[in-house]
Amino acid sequence: MLRLTDIKLPLDHAEEALAAAIRARLHVGAPAIRGYSVFRRGYDARKRGAIQLIYTLDVDVTDEAKLLARFAGDPHVRPTPDSEYSYVAKAPAGLEHRPVVIGMGPCGLFAGLVLAQMGFKPIILERGKAVRERTKDTWDLWRKRNLHPESNVQFGEGGAGTFSDGKLYSQISDPRHYGRKVLTEFVKAGAPEEIIYVSKPHIGTFRLVTMVENMRNNIEALGGEVRFEQRVDDLLVETDAQGVRQVRGVMLASGEQIRTDHVVLALGHSARDTVEVLHKRGVYLEAKPFSIGFRVEHPQSLIDRDRFGSQAGHPLLGAADYKLVHHCRNGRSVYSFCMCPGGTVVAATSEPGRVVTNGMSQYSRNERNANAAIVVGIEPSDFVPYDDSGSPLAGIALQRQLESRAFELGGGTYDAPGQLIGDFLAGRASTAFGEVQPSYKPGVHLTDLSSALPDYAIEAIREAMPAFDRKIKGFARPDAIFTGVETRTSSPVRIRRNDDDLQSLNTRGLFPAGEGAGYAGGILSAGVDGIRVAEAVALSITQQEVHA
Ligand code: FAD
């Protein structure tokens, strides 16, 4: 099979144009081509009047060796790499202690699934509820201002990405094609097939709920066990005479202890209480950079027009997205993050008395507004005013303070504080909405956001918005809306692990993974990390068996 890259065709090309493009690219006639499939379809919208589709195609030819020799120096004609997933190990019979996975977000889900597929019958412990019940609890905050601290946007089956845009792309390097395994499993669980080949796949919230349930059923059918409302409150760690620390089990909030030598820690970035426990238990943690800011909303039509011109609304293009970055005079960088075309801003707190924003959409992405976080990168040195003890958890103190301030600015009712961009730039409180209506539920309380973030961040965002307006005309329109705060962009801590066996730097048998441990950012990369860690657990268990 040959892989042809960079095949460009007009947006509205006929189906037959693909076969013709293959023949033209390879300089062969129709009999030399047995068939082809689309590996990837993206688009180039830099010239709005002439948007092109860009294909990567896998082509079955009659004489592959001859064509490879003919195109030996051409990087766009290569053999198709083998991206089939193969398992690294198989569980031994009579395994004494099953591996435990803490958390059932995308990382825990894929760690659990791959361990189950290899026969290890993992136990997955999730503090939140099963996804249908969790959906009700999440809506209870959005509709009636009732926060369920153990069942919300952050906690519960499916993890943080369940009520999301379901964007499934990532810039991680993935030489072993784990991303393809993630996408393939998602399709088996009910995702649209196109996620395998479009360049920016997304699923949307509604479908994610069903997919997560289907994946759970699959894990259980393979002998895995999934337990909800089972918060892990402690780790059981044994230290031997040489000072080597080894996990021996976990303790649940109910007091129950589960004996195991292998624990995947897939906590996500919001399990602050659990991270505090790990710190107390002496697990090696360090503070890491993350970003803070606001969520901005514009009419989606503004973004579509700017990006696609007269092609706006074309079904192959869908709702347009954007990615912006601005380097500020004060040394900070401001960038757009987690852009949700045609979506809504959501209340994403997991702690009472705090307000956090994020974004989600449905598969159709046909809501009126586009939203994205506009955030400023911050470093551990920025955490000091919030916690000067030198603790690796200082970033959590910063997050909590900003989220409490947002709650206060929003009127203390779980409304998000909001401000029109025109007023934000002019430094005055907003009093009335313009044409853009905010989508955040339960509601938006208009105010002055200048005290919602540290001064350097406000200054940086004030500088960035006019710069973004030069890139997307209308981006800083006076009635676009900011709501806040965005504080959970990634984890404020890294739970460091060894590069080779993926175990904690100082605790054997503990496999920190996914976003909460600082090893992923987004659904796809968290799923990929889950697979990597499942393999590491499997290898660790099977080697123990071999050496025992
Ligand atoms: P999580 O998904 O956070 O899962 C961790 C799980 O661990 C949770 O279910 C939690 O309840 C559980 N847990 C924590 N502590 C314990 C404990 N002590 N005991 C038992 N269980 C515990 N990413 C994208 O790529 N695309 C998007 O479109 C996108 N949109 C998003 C929209 C929203 C509203 C949010 C909140 C996030 C979005 N993200 C998106 C980010 C994405 O969801 C995360 O990157 C991803 O979910 C991280 O996966 P994870 O498995 O590492 O952690």
Coordinates of C-alpha atoms and ligand atoms in Angstrom, one line a residue:
M1 CA 0.0 0.0 0.0
L2 CA 1.3 3.5 -0.9
R3 CA 0.6 6.6 1.1
L4 CA 0.2 9.7 -1.0
T5 CA 0.2 13.0 1.0
D6 CA -0.6 16.6 0.0
I7 CA -3.1 15.8 -2.7
K8 CA -5.0 19.1 -3.2
L9 CA -8.5 19.3 -4.7
P10 CA -11.1 22.1 -4.9
L11 CA -13.7 22.1 -2.1
D12 CA -16.5 21.0 -4.4
H13 CA -14.7 18.4 -6.4
A14 CA -16.5 15.4 -7.9
E15 CA -15.9 12.0 -6.3
E16 CA -14.0 10.7 -9.4
A17 CA -11.5 13.6 -9.1
L18 CA -9.8 11.6 -6.3
A19 CA -9.0 8.6 -8.5
A20 CA -7.9 11.0 -11.3
A21 CA -5.6 12.9 -8.9
I22 CA -4.0 9.6 -7.8
R23 CA -3.4 8.5 -11.4
A24 CA -1.9 11.9 -12.2
R25 CA 0.3 11.9 -9.1
L26 CA 1.7 8.5 -9.9
H27 CA 1.7 8.9 -13.6
V28 CA -0.2 5.6 -14.1
G29 CA -3.3 4.4 -15.9
A30 CA -6.5 3.1 -14.2
P31 CA -5.4 -0.6 -14.3
A32 CA -2.5 0.1 -12.0
I33 CA -4.8 1.2 -9.2
R34 CA -6.6 -1.6 -7.3
G35 CA -8.3 0.8 -4.8
Y36 CA -7.8 3.6 -2.4
S37 CA -9.0 4.9 1.0
V38 CA -8.9 8.3 2.6
F39 CA -6.5 8.4 5.5
R40 CA -6.9 12.1 6.3
R41 CA -8.9 15.0 4.9
G42 CA -8.0 18.5 5.9
Y43 CA -8.5 21.9 4.3
D44 CA -6.4 24.9 3.5
A45 CA -8.5 28.1 4.0
R46 CA -5.7 30.6 3.8
K47 CA -7.1 31.8 0.5
R48 CA -10.8 32.3 1.3
G49 CA -11.8 32.5 -2.3
A50 CA -10.1 29.2 -3.2
I51 CA -10.4 26.9 -0.2
Q52 CA -8.8 23.5 -1.0
L53 CA -9.2 20.1 0.5
I54 CA -6.0 18.4 1.3
Y55 CA -5.9 14.6 1.2
T56 CA -3.7 11.9 2.5
L57 CA -4.6 8.7 0.6
D58 CA -3.7 5.0 1.0
V59 CA -3.5 3.5 -2.5
D60 CA -3.5 -0.2 -3.4
V61 CA -1.4 -0.5 -6.5
T62 CA -0.5 -3.4 -8.7
D63 CA 3.3 -2.8 -8.7
E64 CA 4.3 -1.1 -5.4
A65 CA 8.0 -1.8 -5.6
K66 CA 8.3 -0.2 -9.1
L67 CA 6.4 2.9 -8.0
L68 CA 8.4 3.3 -4.8
A69 CA 11.6 3.1 -6.8
R70 CA 10.3 5.6 -9.3
F71 CA 9.3 8.1 -6.5
A72 CA 12.3 7.2 -4.2
G73 CA 13.2 10.9 -3.5
D74 CA 9.6 12.1 -3.1
P75 CA 8.4 12.5 0.5
H76 CA 4.8 12.6 -0.7
V77 CA 4.9 9.0 -2.0
R78 CA 5.8 6.5 0.8
P79 CA 4.9 3.0 1.9
T80 CA 1.8 3.2 4.2
P81 CA 3.1 2.6 7.8
D82 CA 1.5 -0.2 9.8
S83 CA -0.7 1.6 12.3
E84 CA -2.6 -1.5 13.5
Y85 CA -2.5 -1.6 17.3
S86 CA -0.8 -4.7 18.8
Y87 CA -0.9 -5.6 22.5
V88 CA 2.4 -5.8 24.4
A89 CA 1.4 -8.5 26.8
K90 CA -1.2 -11.0 27.9
A91 CA -2.3 -11.4 31.5
P92 CA -0.9 -14.5 33.2
A93 CA -3.4 -17.0 34.5
G94 CA -4.3 -16.6 38.2
L95 CA -3.1 -13.0 38.6
E96 CA -3.1 -12.5 42.4
H97 CA -3.8 -8.7 42.6
R98 CA -5.7 -7.0 39.8
P99 CA -4.4 -3.5 38.7
V100 CA -6.5 -0.6 39.9
V101 CA -7.2 2.5 37.8
I102 CA -8.3 5.6 39.7
G103 CA -10.5 7.8 37.6
M104 CA -12.6 7.2 34.5
G105 CA -11.9 10.1 32.3
P106 CA -10.4 9.4 28.8
C107 CA -7.1 8.4 30.4
G108 CA -8.6 6.0 32.9
L109 CA -11.1 4.7 30.3
F110 CA -8.3 3.8 27.9
A111 CA -6.0 2.5 30.5
G112 CA -8.9 0.3 31.8
L113 CA -10.0 -0.8 28.3
V114 CA -6.5 -1.8 27.1
L115 CA -5.7 -3.6 30.4
A116 CA -9.1 -5.4 30.0
Q117 CA -8.3 -6.3 26.4
M118 CA -5.0 -7.8 27.5
G119 CA -6.8 -9.9 30.1
F120 CA -5.8 -8.1 33.3
K121 CA -9.4 -7.5 34.5
P122 CA -8.7 -4.1 36.0
I123 CA -10.8 -2.5 38.8
I124 CA -11.7 1.1 37.8
L125 CA -12.6 3.4 40.7
E126 CA -14.5 6.6 39.8
R127 CA -15.5 9.1 42.5
G128 CA -18.4 10.5 40.4
K129 CA -21.6 8.8 39.2
A130 CA -22.4 6.8 36.0
V131 CA -22.8 9.1 33.1
R132 CA -26.6 9.4 32.9
E133 CA -27.0 10.2 36.5
R134 CA -24.0 12.6 36.3
T135 CA -25.7 14.4 33.4
K136 CA -28.7 15.1 35.6
D137 CA -26.5 16.4 38.4
T138 CA -24.5 18.6 36.1
W139 CA -27.7 20.2 34.7
D140 CA -28.8 20.8 38.2
L141 CA -26.1 23.3 38.6
W142 CA -26.7 24.8 35.1
R143 CA -30.5 25.0 35.6
K144 CA -31.0 25.4 39.4
R145 CA -27.7 26.5 40.8
N146 CA -27.2 23.2 42.8
L147 CA -23.6 22.1 42.7
H148 CA -23.0 18.4 43.4
P149 CA -19.3 18.4 44.5
E150 CA -18.8 14.7 43.6
S151 CA -20.9 14.7 40.4
N152 CA -20.4 17.5 37.9
V153 CA -18.5 18.7 34.8
Q154 CA -15.2 17.5 36.2
F155 CA -16.1 14.3 38.1
G156 CA -18.0 11.3 37.0
E157 CA -18.0 8.6 34.3
G158 CA -16.2 9.9 31.1
G159 CA -14.2 12.5 33.0
A160 CA -13.8 16.2 32.2
G161 CA -14.3 15.9 28.5
T162 CA -17.8 14.4 28.6
F163 CA -19.6 17.7 28.5
S164 CA -17.4 19.2 25.9
D165 CA -16.8 20.0 22.3
G166 CA -15.3 16.6 22.0
K167 CA -12.4 17.9 19.9
L168 CA -10.2 14.9 19.1
Y169 CA -6.9 16.4 17.9
S170 CA -3.7 16.9 19.5
Q171 CA -0.1 17.9 18.6
I172 CA 1.6 15.1 20.5
S173 CA 4.2 13.1 18.7
D174 CA 2.6 9.6 18.3
P175 CA 5.1 7.3 16.6
R176 CA 3.2 4.2 17.7
H177 CA -0.1 5.4 16.4
Y178 CA -1.9 5.2 19.7
G179 CA -4.1 8.1 18.6
R180 CA -5.5 5.8 15.9
K181 CA -6.3 3.2 18.5
V182 CA -8.2 5.8 20.5
L183 CA -10.2 7.0 17.5
T184 CA -10.9 3.4 16.4
E185 CA -12.2 2.5 19.8
F186 CA -14.4 5.6 19.8
V187 CA -15.9 4.6 16.5
K188 CA -16.6 1.1 17.8
A189 CA -18.3 2.7 20.7
G190 CA -20.6 4.9 18.4
A191 CA -18.6 7.9 17.2
P192 CA -19.1 8.9 13.6
E193 CA -16.7 7.1 11.3
E194 CA -15.4 10.4 9.9
I195 CA -13.4 11.0 13.1
I196 CA -10.8 8.5 11.7
Y197 CA -10.0 10.6 8.7
V198 CA -11.0 14.3 9.1
S199 CA -8.1 16.5 10.2
K200 CA -10.0 18.1 13.1
P201 CA -12.5 15.5 14.3
H202 CA -15.0 16.3 17.0
I203 CA -17.8 14.3 18.6
G204 CA -19.9 16.7 20.7
T205 CA -21.5 16.1 24.1
F206 CA -24.6 14.1 23.2
R207 CA -22.7 11.3 21.5
L208 CA -19.9 11.1 24.0
V209 CA -22.4 10.1 26.7
T210 CA -23.5 7.0 24.8
M211 CA -20.0 6.2 23.7
V212 CA -18.7 6.2 27.3
E213 CA -21.4 3.8 28.4
N214 CA -20.6 1.5 25.5
M215 CA -16.9 1.5 26.4
R216 CA -17.8 0.7 30.0
N217 CA -19.9 -2.3 28.9
N218 CA -17.0 -3.5 26.8
I219 CA -14.6 -3.3 29.8
E220 CA -17.1 -5.2 31.9
A221 CA -17.6 -7.8 29.3
L222 CA -13.8 -8.4 29.2
G223 CA -13.8 -9.1 33.0
G224 CA -13.0 -5.6 34.2
E225 CA -14.9 -4.0 37.0
V226 CA -16.2 -0.4 37.1
R227 CA -17.3 1.1 40.4
F228 CA -18.9 4.5 40.7
E229 CA -19.1 6.8 43.7
Q230 CA -15.9 5.2 45.0
R231 CA -13.5 8.0 45.8
V232 CA -10.0 6.9 46.6
D233 CA -9.0 8.8 49.8
D234 CA -5.6 7.3 50.5
L235 CA -2.8 5.2 49.0
L236 CA -1.3 2.3 51.0
V237 CA 2.4 2.5 50.6
E238 CA 5.0 0.2 52.1
T239 CA 8.7 1.2 52.5
D240 CA 11.3 -1.5 52.5
A241 CA 14.6 -1.6 54.4
Q242 CA 16.4 0.1 51.5
G243 CA 13.8 2.9 51.6
V244 CA 12.1 1.8 48.4
R245 CA 8.5 2.8 48.5
Q246 CA 5.9 0.4 46.9
V247 CA 2.2 0.8 46.5
R248 CA 0.3 -2.0 48.2
G249 CA -3.3 -0.8 47.8
V250 CA -5.8 2.0 47.9
M251 CA -8.3 3.1 50.6
L252 CA -11.8 4.3 49.6
A253 CA -13.8 7.0 51.2
S254 CA -16.0 4.2 52.6
G255 CA -13.0 2.8 54.5
E256 CA -12.7 -0.2 52.2
Q257 CA -9.2 -1.2 51.3
I258 CA -8.3 -2.8 48.0
R259 CA -5.0 -4.7 47.8
T260 CA -3.0 -4.1 44.6
D261 CA 0.6 -3.5 43.5
H262 CA -0.3 -1.5 40.4
V263 CA -2.3 1.7 40.6
V264 CA -2.9 4.0 37.6
L265 CA -3.5 7.5 38.8
A266 CA -5.7 9.1 36.2
L267 CA -7.2 11.8 38.4
G268 CA -7.7 14.7 36.0
H269 CA -6.8 18.3 36.9
S270 CA -9.5 19.0 39.5
A271 CA -9.0 16.3 42.2
R272 CA -7.3 18.8 44.5
D273 CA -8.2 16.8 47.6
T274 CA -6.6 13.7 46.2
V275 CA -3.4 15.6 45.2
E276 CA -3.2 16.9 48.7
V277 CA -3.3 13.3 50.0
L278 CA -0.6 12.2 47.6
H279 CA 1.6 15.1 48.8
K280 CA 1.0 14.1 52.4
R281 CA 1.9 10.5 51.5
G282 CA 5.2 11.8 50.1
V283 CA 4.6 11.0 46.4
Y284 CA 6.9 13.2 44.3
L285 CA 5.0 16.2 42.9
E286 CA 6.1 19.5 41.5
A287 CA 4.4 22.8 40.5
K288 CA 4.0 23.3 36.8
P289 CA 2.9 26.2 34.6
F290 CA -0.7 26.6 33.4
S291 CA -2.8 29.4 32.1
I292 CA -5.6 31.7 33.4
G293 CA -8.0 34.0 31.7
F294 CA -11.6 34.4 30.5
R295 CA -13.9 32.8 28.0
V296 CA -14.9 35.0 25.0
E297 CA -18.1 34.7 23.0
H298 CA -18.8 36.1 19.5
P299 CA -21.5 35.3 16.9
Q300 CA -20.3 32.1 15.1
S301 CA -21.2 33.8 11.8
L302 CA -18.5 36.4 12.4
I303 CA -15.8 33.6 12.7
D304 CA -17.3 31.7 9.7
R305 CA -17.2 34.8 7.5
D306 CA -13.7 35.7 8.5
R307 CA -12.3 32.2 8.0
F308 CA -14.3 30.9 5.0
G309 CA -15.7 34.1 3.2
S310 CA -18.3 33.1 0.7
Q311 CA -17.8 29.4 1.5
A312 CA -19.1 29.9 5.1
G313 CA -21.7 27.2 5.8
H314 CA -20.2 24.6 3.4
P315 CA -21.0 21.2 4.9
L316 CA -17.4 19.9 4.5
L317 CA -16.0 22.9 6.4
G318 CA -18.6 23.0 9.2
A319 CA -18.4 25.8 11.8
A320 CA -15.1 27.6 11.7
D321 CA -12.5 27.6 14.5
Y322 CA -9.5 29.8 15.2
K323 CA -6.3 29.7 17.0
L324 CA -4.7 33.0 18.1
V325 CA -1.6 34.0 20.0
H326 CA -0.1 37.3 21.0
H327 CA 3.2 38.0 22.7
C328 CA 2.8 41.0 25.0
R329 CA 5.1 43.9 25.9
N330 CA 5.1 42.7 29.6
G331 CA 6.6 39.4 28.5
R332 CA 3.4 37.4 28.8
S333 CA 1.8 35.4 26.0
V334 CA -2.0 35.4 25.5
Y335 CA -3.6 32.7 23.4
S336 CA -6.9 31.2 22.5
F337 CA -7.5 27.8 24.0
C338 CA -10.2 25.1 23.7
M339 CA -12.1 26.9 21.0
C340 CA -15.7 25.6 20.7
P341 CA -17.4 26.5 17.4
G342 CA -21.2 26.8 17.6
G343 CA -21.2 25.9 21.3
T344 CA -22.0 27.2 24.7
V345 CA -20.0 28.3 27.7
V346 CA -20.5 26.0 30.7
A347 CA -20.2 26.2 34.5
A348 CA -17.3 23.9 35.3
T349 CA -16.7 24.2 39.0
S350 CA -16.3 21.2 41.2
E351 CA -16.0 23.1 44.4
P352 CA -18.8 25.0 46.3
G353 CA -18.5 28.8 46.3
R354 CA -16.4 28.9 43.2
V355 CA -17.0 29.8 39.5
V356 CA -15.0 28.3 36.6
T357 CA -15.9 28.6 32.9
N358 CA -15.2 26.1 30.0
G359 CA -16.9 25.4 26.7
M360 CA -18.9 22.6 25.0
S361 CA -20.9 21.9 21.9
Q362 CA -23.0 19.3 20.2
Y363 CA -21.8 17.4 17.1
S364 CA -23.8 19.8 14.9
R365 CA -22.0 22.8 16.3
N366 CA -25.0 24.9 15.4
E367 CA -25.4 27.1 18.4
R368 CA -25.4 30.8 17.8
N369 CA -22.1 31.7 19.5
A370 CA -18.4 30.7 19.1
N371 CA -16.5 30.5 22.3
A372 CA -12.9 30.1 23.4
A373 CA -10.8 30.7 26.4
I374 CA -8.4 33.7 26.1
V375 CA -5.7 32.9 28.5
V376 CA -2.3 34.1 29.8
G377 CA 0.5 31.6 30.5
I378 CA 1.7 31.7 34.1
E379 CA 4.7 30.1 35.9
P380 CA 5.2 28.7 39.4
S381 CA 6.9 32.0 40.3
D382 CA 3.5 33.6 39.8
F383 CA 1.9 31.3 42.5
V384 CA 4.0 32.8 45.3
P385 CA 1.7 35.7 46.3
Y386 CA -1.0 33.0 46.9
D387 CA 1.1 30.5 48.8
D388 CA 4.7 31.4 49.6
S389 CA 5.4 28.2 51.5
G390 CA 7.3 26.6 48.6
S391 CA 4.7 23.9 48.4
P392 CA 4.2 22.2 45.0
L393 CA 0.5 22.8 45.5
A394 CA 0.8 26.6 45.4
G395 CA -0.9 26.7 41.9
I396 CA -4.0 25.2 43.5
A397 CA -4.1 28.0 46.0
L398 CA -4.0 30.5 43.1
Q399 CA -6.8 28.7 41.3
R400 CA -9.0 28.6 44.4
Q401 CA -8.5 32.3 45.1
L402 CA -9.4 33.3 41.5
E403 CA -12.4 31.0 41.4
S404 CA -13.7 32.3 44.7
R405 CA -13.3 35.9 43.5
A406 CA -15.2 35.0 40.3
F407 CA -18.0 33.6 42.5
E408 CA -18.1 36.8 44.5
L409 CA -18.0 39.0 41.3
G410 CA -20.8 37.0 39.8
G411 CA -23.0 37.8 42.8
G412 CA -22.5 34.6 44.8
T413 CA -25.2 32.6 43.0
Y414 CA -23.0 30.6 40.6
D415 CA -23.6 33.2 37.9
A416 CA -20.4 33.9 36.0
P417 CA -19.1 37.5 36.2
G418 CA -19.1 39.0 32.7
Q419 CA -18.1 42.1 30.8
L420 CA -18.4 43.3 27.3
I421 CA -15.1 43.6 25.4
G422 CA -15.7 47.3 24.7
D423 CA -16.1 48.0 28.4
F424 CA -13.2 45.7 29.4
L425 CA -10.9 47.6 27.1
A426 CA -12.2 51.0 28.3
G427 CA -11.9 49.9 32.0
R428 CA -15.5 50.4 33.0
A429 CA -18.2 48.0 34.3
S430 CA -20.7 46.7 31.9
T431 CA -24.4 47.3 32.5
A432 CA -26.2 45.9 29.5
F433 CA -25.7 43.3 26.8
G434 CA -25.5 44.2 23.1
E435 CA -26.3 42.0 20.2
V436 CA -24.2 39.1 21.6
Q437 CA -26.1 37.2 24.2
P438 CA -24.0 35.0 26.6
S439 CA -24.7 31.3 26.7
Y440 CA -23.4 30.5 30.2
K441 CA -26.0 28.9 32.5
P442 CA -27.3 29.6 35.1
G443 CA -26.5 33.2 34.1
V444 CA -24.1 36.0 33.7
H445 CA -23.8 38.9 36.1
L446 CA -22.4 42.0 34.3
T447 CA -19.6 43.7 36.2
D448 CA -16.0 44.9 35.9
L449 CA -13.6 41.9 35.4
S450 CA -10.4 43.9 36.1
S451 CA -10.1 42.5 39.6
A452 CA -10.8 38.9 38.5
L453 CA -7.2 38.2 37.5
P454 CA -3.8 39.5 38.5
D455 CA -2.9 42.9 37.0
Y456 CA -0.3 41.5 34.6
A457 CA -2.9 39.1 33.1
I458 CA -5.5 41.9 32.7
E459 CA -2.9 44.1 31.1
A460 CA -1.8 41.3 28.7
I461 CA -5.4 40.5 27.7
R462 CA -6.1 44.2 27.1
E463 CA -3.1 44.4 24.8
A464 CA -4.0 41.1 23.0
M465 CA -7.6 41.8 22.1
P466 CA -6.9 44.6 19.6
A467 CA -4.1 42.5 18.1
F468 CA -6.5 39.6 17.7
D469 CA -9.0 42.0 16.1
R470 CA -6.4 42.6 13.4
K471 CA -6.3 38.9 12.7
I472 CA -10.1 38.3 12.8
K473 CA -12.0 41.4 12.0
G474 CA -14.6 42.0 14.7
F475 CA -12.8 39.9 17.4
A476 CA -12.7 42.9 19.7
R477 CA -16.2 44.2 18.8
P478 CA -17.6 46.1 21.7
D479 CA -20.4 43.7 22.4
A480 CA -18.5 40.5 22.4
I481 CA -18.5 39.1 25.9
F482 CA -16.0 37.8 28.4
T483 CA -17.1 35.5 31.2
G484 CA -14.8 34.1 33.8
V485 CA -12.7 32.7 35.1
E486 CA -10.7 30.1 33.2
T487 CA -8.4 28.5 35.6
R488 CA -8.6 24.8 34.8
T489 CA -6.7 24.9 31.5
S490 CA -4.3 22.2 32.7
S491 CA -3.0 20.8 35.9
P492 CA -1.1 23.1 38.2
V493 CA 1.0 20.1 39.4
R494 CA 3.0 17.4 37.7
I495 CA 3.2 14.0 39.4
R496 CA 6.5 13.1 37.9
R497 CA 7.2 9.6 36.6
N498 CA 10.2 7.8 35.1
D499 CA 10.5 8.0 31.3
D500 CA 11.2 4.3 30.9
D501 CA 8.7 2.4 33.1
L502 CA 6.2 5.3 33.7
Q503 CA 6.2 4.7 37.4
S504 CA 6.3 7.6 40.0
L505 CA 9.8 8.9 40.6
N506 CA 9.7 7.7 44.2
T507 CA 6.8 5.3 44.5
R508 CA 6.9 1.9 42.7
G509 CA 3.7 0.5 41.4
L510 CA 2.2 4.0 41.0
F511 CA 1.6 5.1 37.4
P512 CA 0.7 8.8 37.2
A513 CA -1.1 9.5 34.0
G514 CA -3.2 11.8 31.9
E515 CA -4.0 15.5 32.4
G516 CA -3.9 15.5 36.2
A517 CA -0.4 14.2 36.3
G518 CA 0.7 16.7 33.7
Y519 CA 1.2 14.1 30.9
A520 CA -1.8 15.0 28.7
G521 CA -3.9 18.0 27.6
G522 CA -7.1 17.1 26.0
I523 CA -9.2 14.0 25.3
L524 CA -7.1 12.4 22.6
S525 CA -3.7 12.9 24.4
A526 CA -5.3 11.6 27.7
G527 CA -6.5 8.5 25.9
V528 CA -3.1 8.0 24.3
D529 CA -1.4 8.3 27.7
G530 CA -3.9 5.8 29.2
I531 CA -2.8 3.3 26.6
R532 CA 0.9 3.9 27.2
V533 CA 0.4 3.5 31.0
A534 CA -1.7 0.3 30.5
E535 CA 1.2 -1.1 28.5
A536 CA 3.6 -0.1 31.3
V537 CA 1.5 -1.8 33.9
A538 CA 1.1 -4.9 31.8
L539 CA 4.9 -5.1 31.3
S540 CA 5.6 -4.5 34.9
I541 CA 3.1 -7.3 36.0
T542 CA 4.4 -9.8 33.4
Q543 CA 8.0 -9.2 34.2
Q544 CA 7.3 -9.7 37.9
E545 CA 5.7 -13.0 36.9
V546 CA 8.7 -14.0 34.8
H547 CA 11.2 -13.1 37.6
A548 CA 9.1 -14.5 40.5
Ligands
FAD1 P1 -10.4 13.6 33.6 O1 -11.1 13.6 32.3 O2 -10.4 14.9 34.4 O3 -10.8 12.4 34.5 C1 -10.4 12.2 35.8 C2 -11.4 11.4 36.5 O4 -10.9 10.9 37.8 C3 -12.7 12.1 36.8 O5 -13.8 11.4 36.3 C4 -12.7 12.2 38.3 O6 -14.0 12.1 38.9 C5 -11.9 11.0 38.7 N1 -11.3 11.1 40.0 C6 -10.5 12.1 40.5 N2 -10.1 11.9 41.8 C7 -10.6 10.7 42.1 C8 -10.5 9.9 43.3 N3 -9.8 10.3 44.3 N4 -11.1 8.7 43.3 C9 -11.8 8.2 42.2 N5 -11.9 8.9 41.1 C10 -11.3 10.1 41.0 N6 -10.4 18.3 25.6 C11 -10.4 18.0 24.3 O7 -9.4 17.4 23.8 N7 -11.4 18.5 23.5 C12 -12.4 19.2 24.0 O8 -13.3 19.6 23.2 C13 -12.5 19.5 25.3 N8 -13.5 20.2 25.9 C14 -13.6 20.3 27.2 C15 -14.7 20.9 27.8 C16 -14.9 20.9 29.2 C17 -16.2 21.5 29.7 C18 -13.9 20.4 30.0 C19 -14.1 20.5 31.5 C20 -12.7 19.9 29.5 C21 -12.6 19.8 28.1 N9 -11.5 19.2 27.5 C22 -11.4 19.0 26.2 C23 -10.3 18.7 28.3 C24 -10.4 17.2 28.5 O9 -11.7 17.0 29.0 C25 -9.4 16.7 29.5 O10 -8.1 17.0 28.9 C26 -9.5 15.2 29.7 O11 -10.7 14.9 30.1 C27 -8.4 14.7 30.6 O12 -8.6 13.4 30.8 P2 -8.1 12.6 32.1 O13 -8.6 11.2 32.0 O14 -6.6 12.8 32.3 O15 -8.8 13.4 33.3

